[in-house]
Structure formats: structure tokens, C-alpha cells
PDB file of C-alpha atoms and ligand atoms in Angstrom:
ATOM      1  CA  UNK A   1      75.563 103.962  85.948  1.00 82.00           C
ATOM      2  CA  UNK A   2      75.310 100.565  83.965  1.00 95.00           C
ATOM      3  CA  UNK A   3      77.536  97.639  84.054  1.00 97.00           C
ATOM      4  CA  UNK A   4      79.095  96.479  81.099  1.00 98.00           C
ATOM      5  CA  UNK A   5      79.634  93.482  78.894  1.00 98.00           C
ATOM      6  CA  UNK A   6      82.855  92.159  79.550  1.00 98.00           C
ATOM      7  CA  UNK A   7      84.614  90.513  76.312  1.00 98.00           C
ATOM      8  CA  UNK A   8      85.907  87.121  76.843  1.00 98.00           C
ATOM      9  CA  UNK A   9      89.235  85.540  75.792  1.00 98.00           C
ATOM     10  CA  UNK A  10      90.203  84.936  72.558  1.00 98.00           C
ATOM     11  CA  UNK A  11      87.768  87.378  71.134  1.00 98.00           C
ATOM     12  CA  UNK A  12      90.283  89.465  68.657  1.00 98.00           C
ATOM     13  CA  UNK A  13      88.789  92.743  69.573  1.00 98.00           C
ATOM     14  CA  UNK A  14      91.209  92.331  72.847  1.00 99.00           C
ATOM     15  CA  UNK A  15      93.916  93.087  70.233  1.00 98.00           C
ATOM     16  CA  UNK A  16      92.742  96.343  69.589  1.00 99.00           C
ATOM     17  CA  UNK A  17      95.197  99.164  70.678  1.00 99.00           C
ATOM     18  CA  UNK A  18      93.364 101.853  72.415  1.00 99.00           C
ATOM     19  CA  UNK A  19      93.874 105.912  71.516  1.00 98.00           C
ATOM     20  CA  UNK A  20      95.027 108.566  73.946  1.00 99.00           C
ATOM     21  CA  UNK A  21      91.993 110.056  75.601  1.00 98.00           C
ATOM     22  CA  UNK A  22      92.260 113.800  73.805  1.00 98.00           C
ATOM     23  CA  UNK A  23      89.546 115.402  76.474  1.00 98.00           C
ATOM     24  CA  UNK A  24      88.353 114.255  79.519  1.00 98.00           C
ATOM     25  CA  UNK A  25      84.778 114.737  79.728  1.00 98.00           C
ATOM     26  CA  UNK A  26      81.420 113.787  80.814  1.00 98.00           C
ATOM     27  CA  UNK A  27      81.513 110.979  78.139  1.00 98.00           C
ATOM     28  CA  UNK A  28      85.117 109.493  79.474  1.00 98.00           C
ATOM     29  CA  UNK A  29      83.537 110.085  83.476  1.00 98.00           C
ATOM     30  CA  UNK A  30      80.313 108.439  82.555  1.00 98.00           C
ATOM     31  CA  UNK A  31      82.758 105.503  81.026  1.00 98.00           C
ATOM     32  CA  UNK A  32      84.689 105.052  83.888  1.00 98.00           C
ATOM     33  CA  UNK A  33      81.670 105.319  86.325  1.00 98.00           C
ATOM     34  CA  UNK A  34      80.282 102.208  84.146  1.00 98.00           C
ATOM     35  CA  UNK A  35      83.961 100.511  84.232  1.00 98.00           C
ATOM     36  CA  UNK A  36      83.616 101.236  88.203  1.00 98.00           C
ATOM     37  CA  UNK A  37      80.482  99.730  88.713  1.00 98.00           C
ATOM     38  CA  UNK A  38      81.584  96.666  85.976  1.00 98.00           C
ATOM     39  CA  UNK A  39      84.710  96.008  87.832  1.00 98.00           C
ATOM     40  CA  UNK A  40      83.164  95.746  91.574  1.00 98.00           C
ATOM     41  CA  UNK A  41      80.298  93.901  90.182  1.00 98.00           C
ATOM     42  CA  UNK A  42      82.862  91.486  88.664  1.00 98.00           C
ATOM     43  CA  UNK A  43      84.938  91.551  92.135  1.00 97.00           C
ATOM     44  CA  UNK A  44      88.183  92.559  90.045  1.00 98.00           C
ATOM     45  CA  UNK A  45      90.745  94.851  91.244  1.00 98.00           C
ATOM     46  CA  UNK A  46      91.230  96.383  88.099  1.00 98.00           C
ATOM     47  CA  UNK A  47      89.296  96.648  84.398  1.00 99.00           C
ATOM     48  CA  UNK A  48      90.976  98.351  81.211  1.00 99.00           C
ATOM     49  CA  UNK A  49      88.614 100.279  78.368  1.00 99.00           C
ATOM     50  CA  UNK A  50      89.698  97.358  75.685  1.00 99.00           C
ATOM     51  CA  UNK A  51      87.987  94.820  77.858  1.00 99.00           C
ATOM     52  CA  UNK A  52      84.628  96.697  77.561  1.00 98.00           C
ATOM     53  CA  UNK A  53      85.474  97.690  73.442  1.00 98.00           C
ATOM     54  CA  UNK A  54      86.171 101.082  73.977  1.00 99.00           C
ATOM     55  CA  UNK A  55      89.308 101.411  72.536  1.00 98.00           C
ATOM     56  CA  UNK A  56      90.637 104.401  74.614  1.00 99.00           C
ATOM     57  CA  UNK A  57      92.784 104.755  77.115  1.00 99.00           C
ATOM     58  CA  UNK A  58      90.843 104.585  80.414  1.00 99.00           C
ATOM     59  CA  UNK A  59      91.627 101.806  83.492  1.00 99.00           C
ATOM     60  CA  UNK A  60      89.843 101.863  86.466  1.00 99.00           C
ATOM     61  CA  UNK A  61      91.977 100.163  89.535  1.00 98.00           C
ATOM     62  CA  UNK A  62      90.693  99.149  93.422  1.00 98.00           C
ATOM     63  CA  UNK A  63      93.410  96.780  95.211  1.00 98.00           C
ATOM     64  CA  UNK A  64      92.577  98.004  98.724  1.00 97.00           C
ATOM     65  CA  UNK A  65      90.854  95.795 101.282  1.00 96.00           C
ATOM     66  CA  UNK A  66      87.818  98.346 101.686  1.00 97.00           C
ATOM     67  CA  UNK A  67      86.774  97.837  98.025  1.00 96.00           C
ATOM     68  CA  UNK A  68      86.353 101.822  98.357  1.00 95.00           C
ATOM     69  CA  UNK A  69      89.311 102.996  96.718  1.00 97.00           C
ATOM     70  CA  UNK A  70      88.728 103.529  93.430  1.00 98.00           C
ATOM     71  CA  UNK A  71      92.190 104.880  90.961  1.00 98.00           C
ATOM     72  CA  UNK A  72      91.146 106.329  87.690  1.00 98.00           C
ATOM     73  CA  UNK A  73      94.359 106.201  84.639  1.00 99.00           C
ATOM     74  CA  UNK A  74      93.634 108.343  82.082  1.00 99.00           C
ATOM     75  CA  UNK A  75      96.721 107.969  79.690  1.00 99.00           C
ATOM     76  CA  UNK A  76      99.047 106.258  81.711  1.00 99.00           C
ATOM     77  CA  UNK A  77     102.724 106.288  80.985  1.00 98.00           C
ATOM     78  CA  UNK A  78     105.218 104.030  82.957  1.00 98.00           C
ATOM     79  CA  UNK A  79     107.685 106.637  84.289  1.00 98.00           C
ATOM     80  CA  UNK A  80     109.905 104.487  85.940  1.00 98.00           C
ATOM     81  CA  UNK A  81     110.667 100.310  86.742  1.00 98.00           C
ATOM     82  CA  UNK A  82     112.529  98.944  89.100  1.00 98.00           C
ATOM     83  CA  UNK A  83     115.074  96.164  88.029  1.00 98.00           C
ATOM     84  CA  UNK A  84     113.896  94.014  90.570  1.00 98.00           C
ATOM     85  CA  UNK A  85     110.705  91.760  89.027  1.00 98.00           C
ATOM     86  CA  UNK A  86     108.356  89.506  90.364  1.00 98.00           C
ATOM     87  CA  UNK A  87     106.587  86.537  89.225  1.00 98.00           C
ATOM     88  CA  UNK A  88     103.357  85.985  90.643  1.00 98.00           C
ATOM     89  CA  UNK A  89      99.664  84.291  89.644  1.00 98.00           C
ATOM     90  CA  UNK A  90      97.283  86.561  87.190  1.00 98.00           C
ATOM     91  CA  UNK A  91      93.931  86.338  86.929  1.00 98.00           C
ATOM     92  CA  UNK A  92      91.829  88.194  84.181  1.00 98.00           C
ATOM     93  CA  UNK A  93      88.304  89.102  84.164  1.00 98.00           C
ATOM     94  CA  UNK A  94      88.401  88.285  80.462  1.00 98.00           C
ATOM     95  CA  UNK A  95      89.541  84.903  81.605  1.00 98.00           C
ATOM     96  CA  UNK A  96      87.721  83.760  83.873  1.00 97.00           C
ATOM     97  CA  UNK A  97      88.768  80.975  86.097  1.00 96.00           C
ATOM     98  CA  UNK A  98      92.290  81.021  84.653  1.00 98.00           C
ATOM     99  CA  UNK A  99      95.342  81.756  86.789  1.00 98.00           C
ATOM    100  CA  UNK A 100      98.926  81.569  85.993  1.00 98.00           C
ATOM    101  CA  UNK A 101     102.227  83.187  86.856  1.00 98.00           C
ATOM    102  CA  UNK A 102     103.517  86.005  85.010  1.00 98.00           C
ATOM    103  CA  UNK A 103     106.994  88.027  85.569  1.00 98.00           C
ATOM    104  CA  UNK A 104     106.517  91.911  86.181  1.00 98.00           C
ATOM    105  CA  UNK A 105     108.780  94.598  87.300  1.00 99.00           C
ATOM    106  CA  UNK A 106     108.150  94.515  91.168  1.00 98.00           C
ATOM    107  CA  UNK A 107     107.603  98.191  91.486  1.00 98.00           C
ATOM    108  CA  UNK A 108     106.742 100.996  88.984  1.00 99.00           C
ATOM    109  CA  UNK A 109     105.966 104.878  88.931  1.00 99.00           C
ATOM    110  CA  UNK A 110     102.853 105.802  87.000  1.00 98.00           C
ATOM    111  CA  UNK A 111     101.908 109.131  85.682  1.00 99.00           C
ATOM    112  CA  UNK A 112      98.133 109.675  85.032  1.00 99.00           C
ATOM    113  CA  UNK A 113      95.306 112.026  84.126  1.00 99.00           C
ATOM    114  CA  UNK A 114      92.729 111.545  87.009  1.00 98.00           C
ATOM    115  CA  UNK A 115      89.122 111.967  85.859  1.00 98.00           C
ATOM    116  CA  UNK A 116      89.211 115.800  86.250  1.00 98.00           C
ATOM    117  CA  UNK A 117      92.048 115.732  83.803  1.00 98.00           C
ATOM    118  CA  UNK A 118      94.557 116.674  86.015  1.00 98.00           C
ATOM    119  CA  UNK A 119      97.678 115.030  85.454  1.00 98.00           C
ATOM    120  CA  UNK A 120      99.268 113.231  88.866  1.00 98.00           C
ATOM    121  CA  UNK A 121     101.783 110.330  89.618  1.00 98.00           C
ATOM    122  CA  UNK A 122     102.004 107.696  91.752  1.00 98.00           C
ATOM    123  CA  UNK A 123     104.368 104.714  92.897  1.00 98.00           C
ATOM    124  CA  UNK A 124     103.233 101.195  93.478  1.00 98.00           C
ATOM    125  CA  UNK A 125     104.394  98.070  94.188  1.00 98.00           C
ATOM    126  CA  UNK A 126     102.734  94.547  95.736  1.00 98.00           C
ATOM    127  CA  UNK A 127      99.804  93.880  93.808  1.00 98.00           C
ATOM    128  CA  UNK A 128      98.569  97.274  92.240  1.00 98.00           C
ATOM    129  CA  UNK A 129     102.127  97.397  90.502  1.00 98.00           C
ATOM    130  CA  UNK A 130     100.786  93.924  88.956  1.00 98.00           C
ATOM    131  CA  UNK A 131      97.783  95.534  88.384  1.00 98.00           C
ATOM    132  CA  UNK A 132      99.144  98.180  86.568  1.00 99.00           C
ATOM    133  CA  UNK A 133     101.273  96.934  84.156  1.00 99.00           C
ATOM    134  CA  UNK A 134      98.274  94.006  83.277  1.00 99.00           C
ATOM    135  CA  UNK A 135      95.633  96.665  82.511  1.00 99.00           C
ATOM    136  CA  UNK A 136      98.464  98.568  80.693  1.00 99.00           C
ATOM    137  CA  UNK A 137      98.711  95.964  78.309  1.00 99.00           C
ATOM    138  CA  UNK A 138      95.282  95.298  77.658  1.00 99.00           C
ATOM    139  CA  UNK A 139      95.877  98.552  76.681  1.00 99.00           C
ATOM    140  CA  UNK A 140      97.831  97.997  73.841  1.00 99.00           C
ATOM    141  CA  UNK A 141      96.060  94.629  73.172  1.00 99.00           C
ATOM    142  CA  UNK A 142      98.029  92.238  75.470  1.00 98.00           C
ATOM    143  CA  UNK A 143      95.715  89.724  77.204  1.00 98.00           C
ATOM    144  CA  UNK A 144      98.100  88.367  80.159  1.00 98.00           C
ATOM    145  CA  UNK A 145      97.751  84.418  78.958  1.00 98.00           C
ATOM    146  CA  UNK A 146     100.413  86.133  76.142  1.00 98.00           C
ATOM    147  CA  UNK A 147     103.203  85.369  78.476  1.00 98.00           C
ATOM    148  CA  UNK A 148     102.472  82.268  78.829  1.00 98.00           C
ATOM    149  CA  UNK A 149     103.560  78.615  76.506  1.00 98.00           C
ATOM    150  CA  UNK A 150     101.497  78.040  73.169  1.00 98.00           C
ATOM    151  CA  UNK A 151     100.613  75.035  74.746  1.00 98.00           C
ATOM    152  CA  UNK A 152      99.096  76.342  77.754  1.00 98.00           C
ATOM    153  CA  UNK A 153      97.598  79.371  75.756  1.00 98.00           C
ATOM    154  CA  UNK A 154      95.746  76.560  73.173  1.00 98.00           C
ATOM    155  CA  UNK A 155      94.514  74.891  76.440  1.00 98.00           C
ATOM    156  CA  UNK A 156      92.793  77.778  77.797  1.00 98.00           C
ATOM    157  CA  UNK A 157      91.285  79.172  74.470  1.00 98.00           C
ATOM    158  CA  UNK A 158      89.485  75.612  74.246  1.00 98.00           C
ATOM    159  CA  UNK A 159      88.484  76.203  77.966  1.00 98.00           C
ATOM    160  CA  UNK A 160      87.195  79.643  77.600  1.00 98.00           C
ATOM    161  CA  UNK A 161      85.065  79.060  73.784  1.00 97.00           C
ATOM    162  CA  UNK A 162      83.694  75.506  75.648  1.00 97.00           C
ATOM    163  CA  UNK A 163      82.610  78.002  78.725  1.00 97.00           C
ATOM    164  CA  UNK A 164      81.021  80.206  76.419  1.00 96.00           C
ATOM    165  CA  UNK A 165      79.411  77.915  74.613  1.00 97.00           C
ATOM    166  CA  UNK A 166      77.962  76.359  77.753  1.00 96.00           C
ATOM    167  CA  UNK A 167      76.618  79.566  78.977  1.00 95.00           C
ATOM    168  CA  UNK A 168      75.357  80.316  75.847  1.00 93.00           C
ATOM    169  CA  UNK A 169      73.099  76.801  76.028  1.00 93.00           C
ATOM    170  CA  UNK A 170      71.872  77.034  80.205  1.00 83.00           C
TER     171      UNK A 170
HETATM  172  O1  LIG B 201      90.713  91.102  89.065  1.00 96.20           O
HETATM  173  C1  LIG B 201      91.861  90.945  88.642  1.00 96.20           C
HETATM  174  N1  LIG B 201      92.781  90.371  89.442  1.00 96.20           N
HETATM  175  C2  LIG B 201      94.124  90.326  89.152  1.00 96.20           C
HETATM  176  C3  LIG B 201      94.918  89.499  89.936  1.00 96.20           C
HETATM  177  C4  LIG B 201      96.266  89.421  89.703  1.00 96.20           C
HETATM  178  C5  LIG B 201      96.839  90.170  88.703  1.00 96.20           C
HETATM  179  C6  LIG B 201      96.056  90.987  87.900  1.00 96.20           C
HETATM  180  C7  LIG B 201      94.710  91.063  88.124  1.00 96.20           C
HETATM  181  S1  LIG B 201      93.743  92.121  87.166  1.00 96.20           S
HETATM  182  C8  LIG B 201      92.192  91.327  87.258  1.00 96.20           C
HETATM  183  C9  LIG B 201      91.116  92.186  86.616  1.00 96.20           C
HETATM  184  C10 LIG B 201      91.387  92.319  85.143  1.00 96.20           C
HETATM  185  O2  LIG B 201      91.203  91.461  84.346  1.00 96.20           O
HETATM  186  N2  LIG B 201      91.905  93.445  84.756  1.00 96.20           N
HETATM  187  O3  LIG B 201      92.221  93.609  83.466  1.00 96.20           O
HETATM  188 NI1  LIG B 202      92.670  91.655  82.696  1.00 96.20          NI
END
């Protein structure tokens, strides 16, 4: 396994829309082993393909307490959404130390390949229905700070280049 570089807000190749997976095989379980091992190492609860530049469409997703729960999506489609939304704070592990609210559907039904191929589906609500609809859209090149005002968005791309920048002189 190996942990991988995570790309940081605004760097443009968080745009990118991934491709459907066509097989899933050692190369796609080696990638999500290394998205596993990125995203506990990073103590997310979720980590898309586009945030590690592989432009395919892979998320790897642990919301439960035990940190032992891993979900793989292979190809996820949104099946179903409820009417009722919620708004609640986002994080991003490709902005870091950023928080703001964003407004999801509160529950959705998700149908996935798991990483044997096999196609299964699932409903969630509470935070892994968050979860899944923010690592669908880094999926399609949506970073969640999107949602929010140009103003607050120009804020936190001066934040995030200055924290680069700083890291890149300690
Ligand atoms: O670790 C993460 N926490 C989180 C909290 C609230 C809503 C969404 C998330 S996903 C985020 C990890 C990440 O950046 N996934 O793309
Ligand atoms: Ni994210």
C-alpha cells in the first residue's frame, strides 16, 4: 500500500471529470487500497480518485465510529433523493482547515460496483449521505467551496496558496 499526494485547492486538475471505471481490476483494487490507506492517514471519512489525479471513478468512504468500515464506489449513480435537504458544515481534505455549510439532499440511494465488481446499492442518510454526494462531485470536478459566495471562495483560495506556500518554505 502507499499513501498518496493529496491535491490542494484551487489546483485546476480538481476540475477534471473522471471516466467510468470499464474493469475492475488489480490496478483499480491496488488504487483504492492506496485511497484507503490516504484517507485514514488523512483522518477523512471519505476521498474521491480526482483528489489523488486519477481521473476515474473510484471513492473510498469510512463514516463509522470504528474507523473500520471501509465502502468502496465504483461508478456510483444517485438512484434516488429525498426532497427533504440539509444544510450542514463541509470539510475537504483538499481544503484543509476550511469548513462551511453546504445544502444536500438529506438522504439518498446509491448504486455501486464494490471492488469485486459486483454491482450493489445502498441507502444513507446523516453524514455518509453528505459524504456521498461531496465525493460525487469531486467526481465530476466540483470542489464543495463551489457552493459557496465568490467572496468567500476568493478568501479561501488566498488562504489555501498562502498555506502552501508556507509549507513549501518550513
Ligand atoms: O473528511 C471529510 N469530512 C467531511 C465532513 C463533512 C462533509 C464532507 C466531508 S468529506 C471529507 C473528506 C474529503 O475531502 N472527501 O472528498
Ligand atoms: Ni473533499
Amino acid at each position: 500500500m502507499a499513501k498518496l499526494h493529496i491535491l490542494r485547492y484551487p489546483d485546476p486538475r480538481l476540475h477534471t471529470v473522471a471516466k467510468p471505471v470499464a474493469e475492475v481490476d488489480d490496478r483499480i483494487r491496488r488504487l483504492i487500497d492506496d485511497m484507503l490507506e490516504s484517507m485514514y492517514d488523512a483522518d477523512g471519512v471519505g476521498l474521491a480518485a480526482t483528489q489523488v489525479d486519477v481521473h476515474e471513478r473510484v471513492i473510498v468512504i469510512d463514516t463509522s465510529d470504528s474507523r473500520q468500515d471501509p465502502r468502496v464506489l465504483i461508478n456510483p449513480e444517485i438512484i434516488a433523493r429525498s426532497a427533504e435537504m440539509t444544510f450542514a458544515d463541509e470539510g475537504c481534505l483538499s481544503v484543509p482547515l476550511v469548513y462551511d455549510k453546504v445544502q444536500r439532499n438529506a438522504q439518498v440511494t446509491v448504486r455501486a460496483l464494490d471492488r469485486e465488481g459486483k454491482s450493489y446499492e445502498f441507502e444513507a442518510d446523516g453524514l455518509l449521505a453528505i459524504c456521498v454526494q461531496h465525493e460525487m462531485d469531486h467526481l465530476l470536478g466540483k470542489v464543495f467551496v463551489e457552493y459557496l459566495s465568490q467572496l468567500k471562495r476568493d478568501r479561501i483560495k488566498t488562504k489555501m496558496l498562502k498555506k502552501t506556500r508556507d509549507e513549501e518554505r518550513a
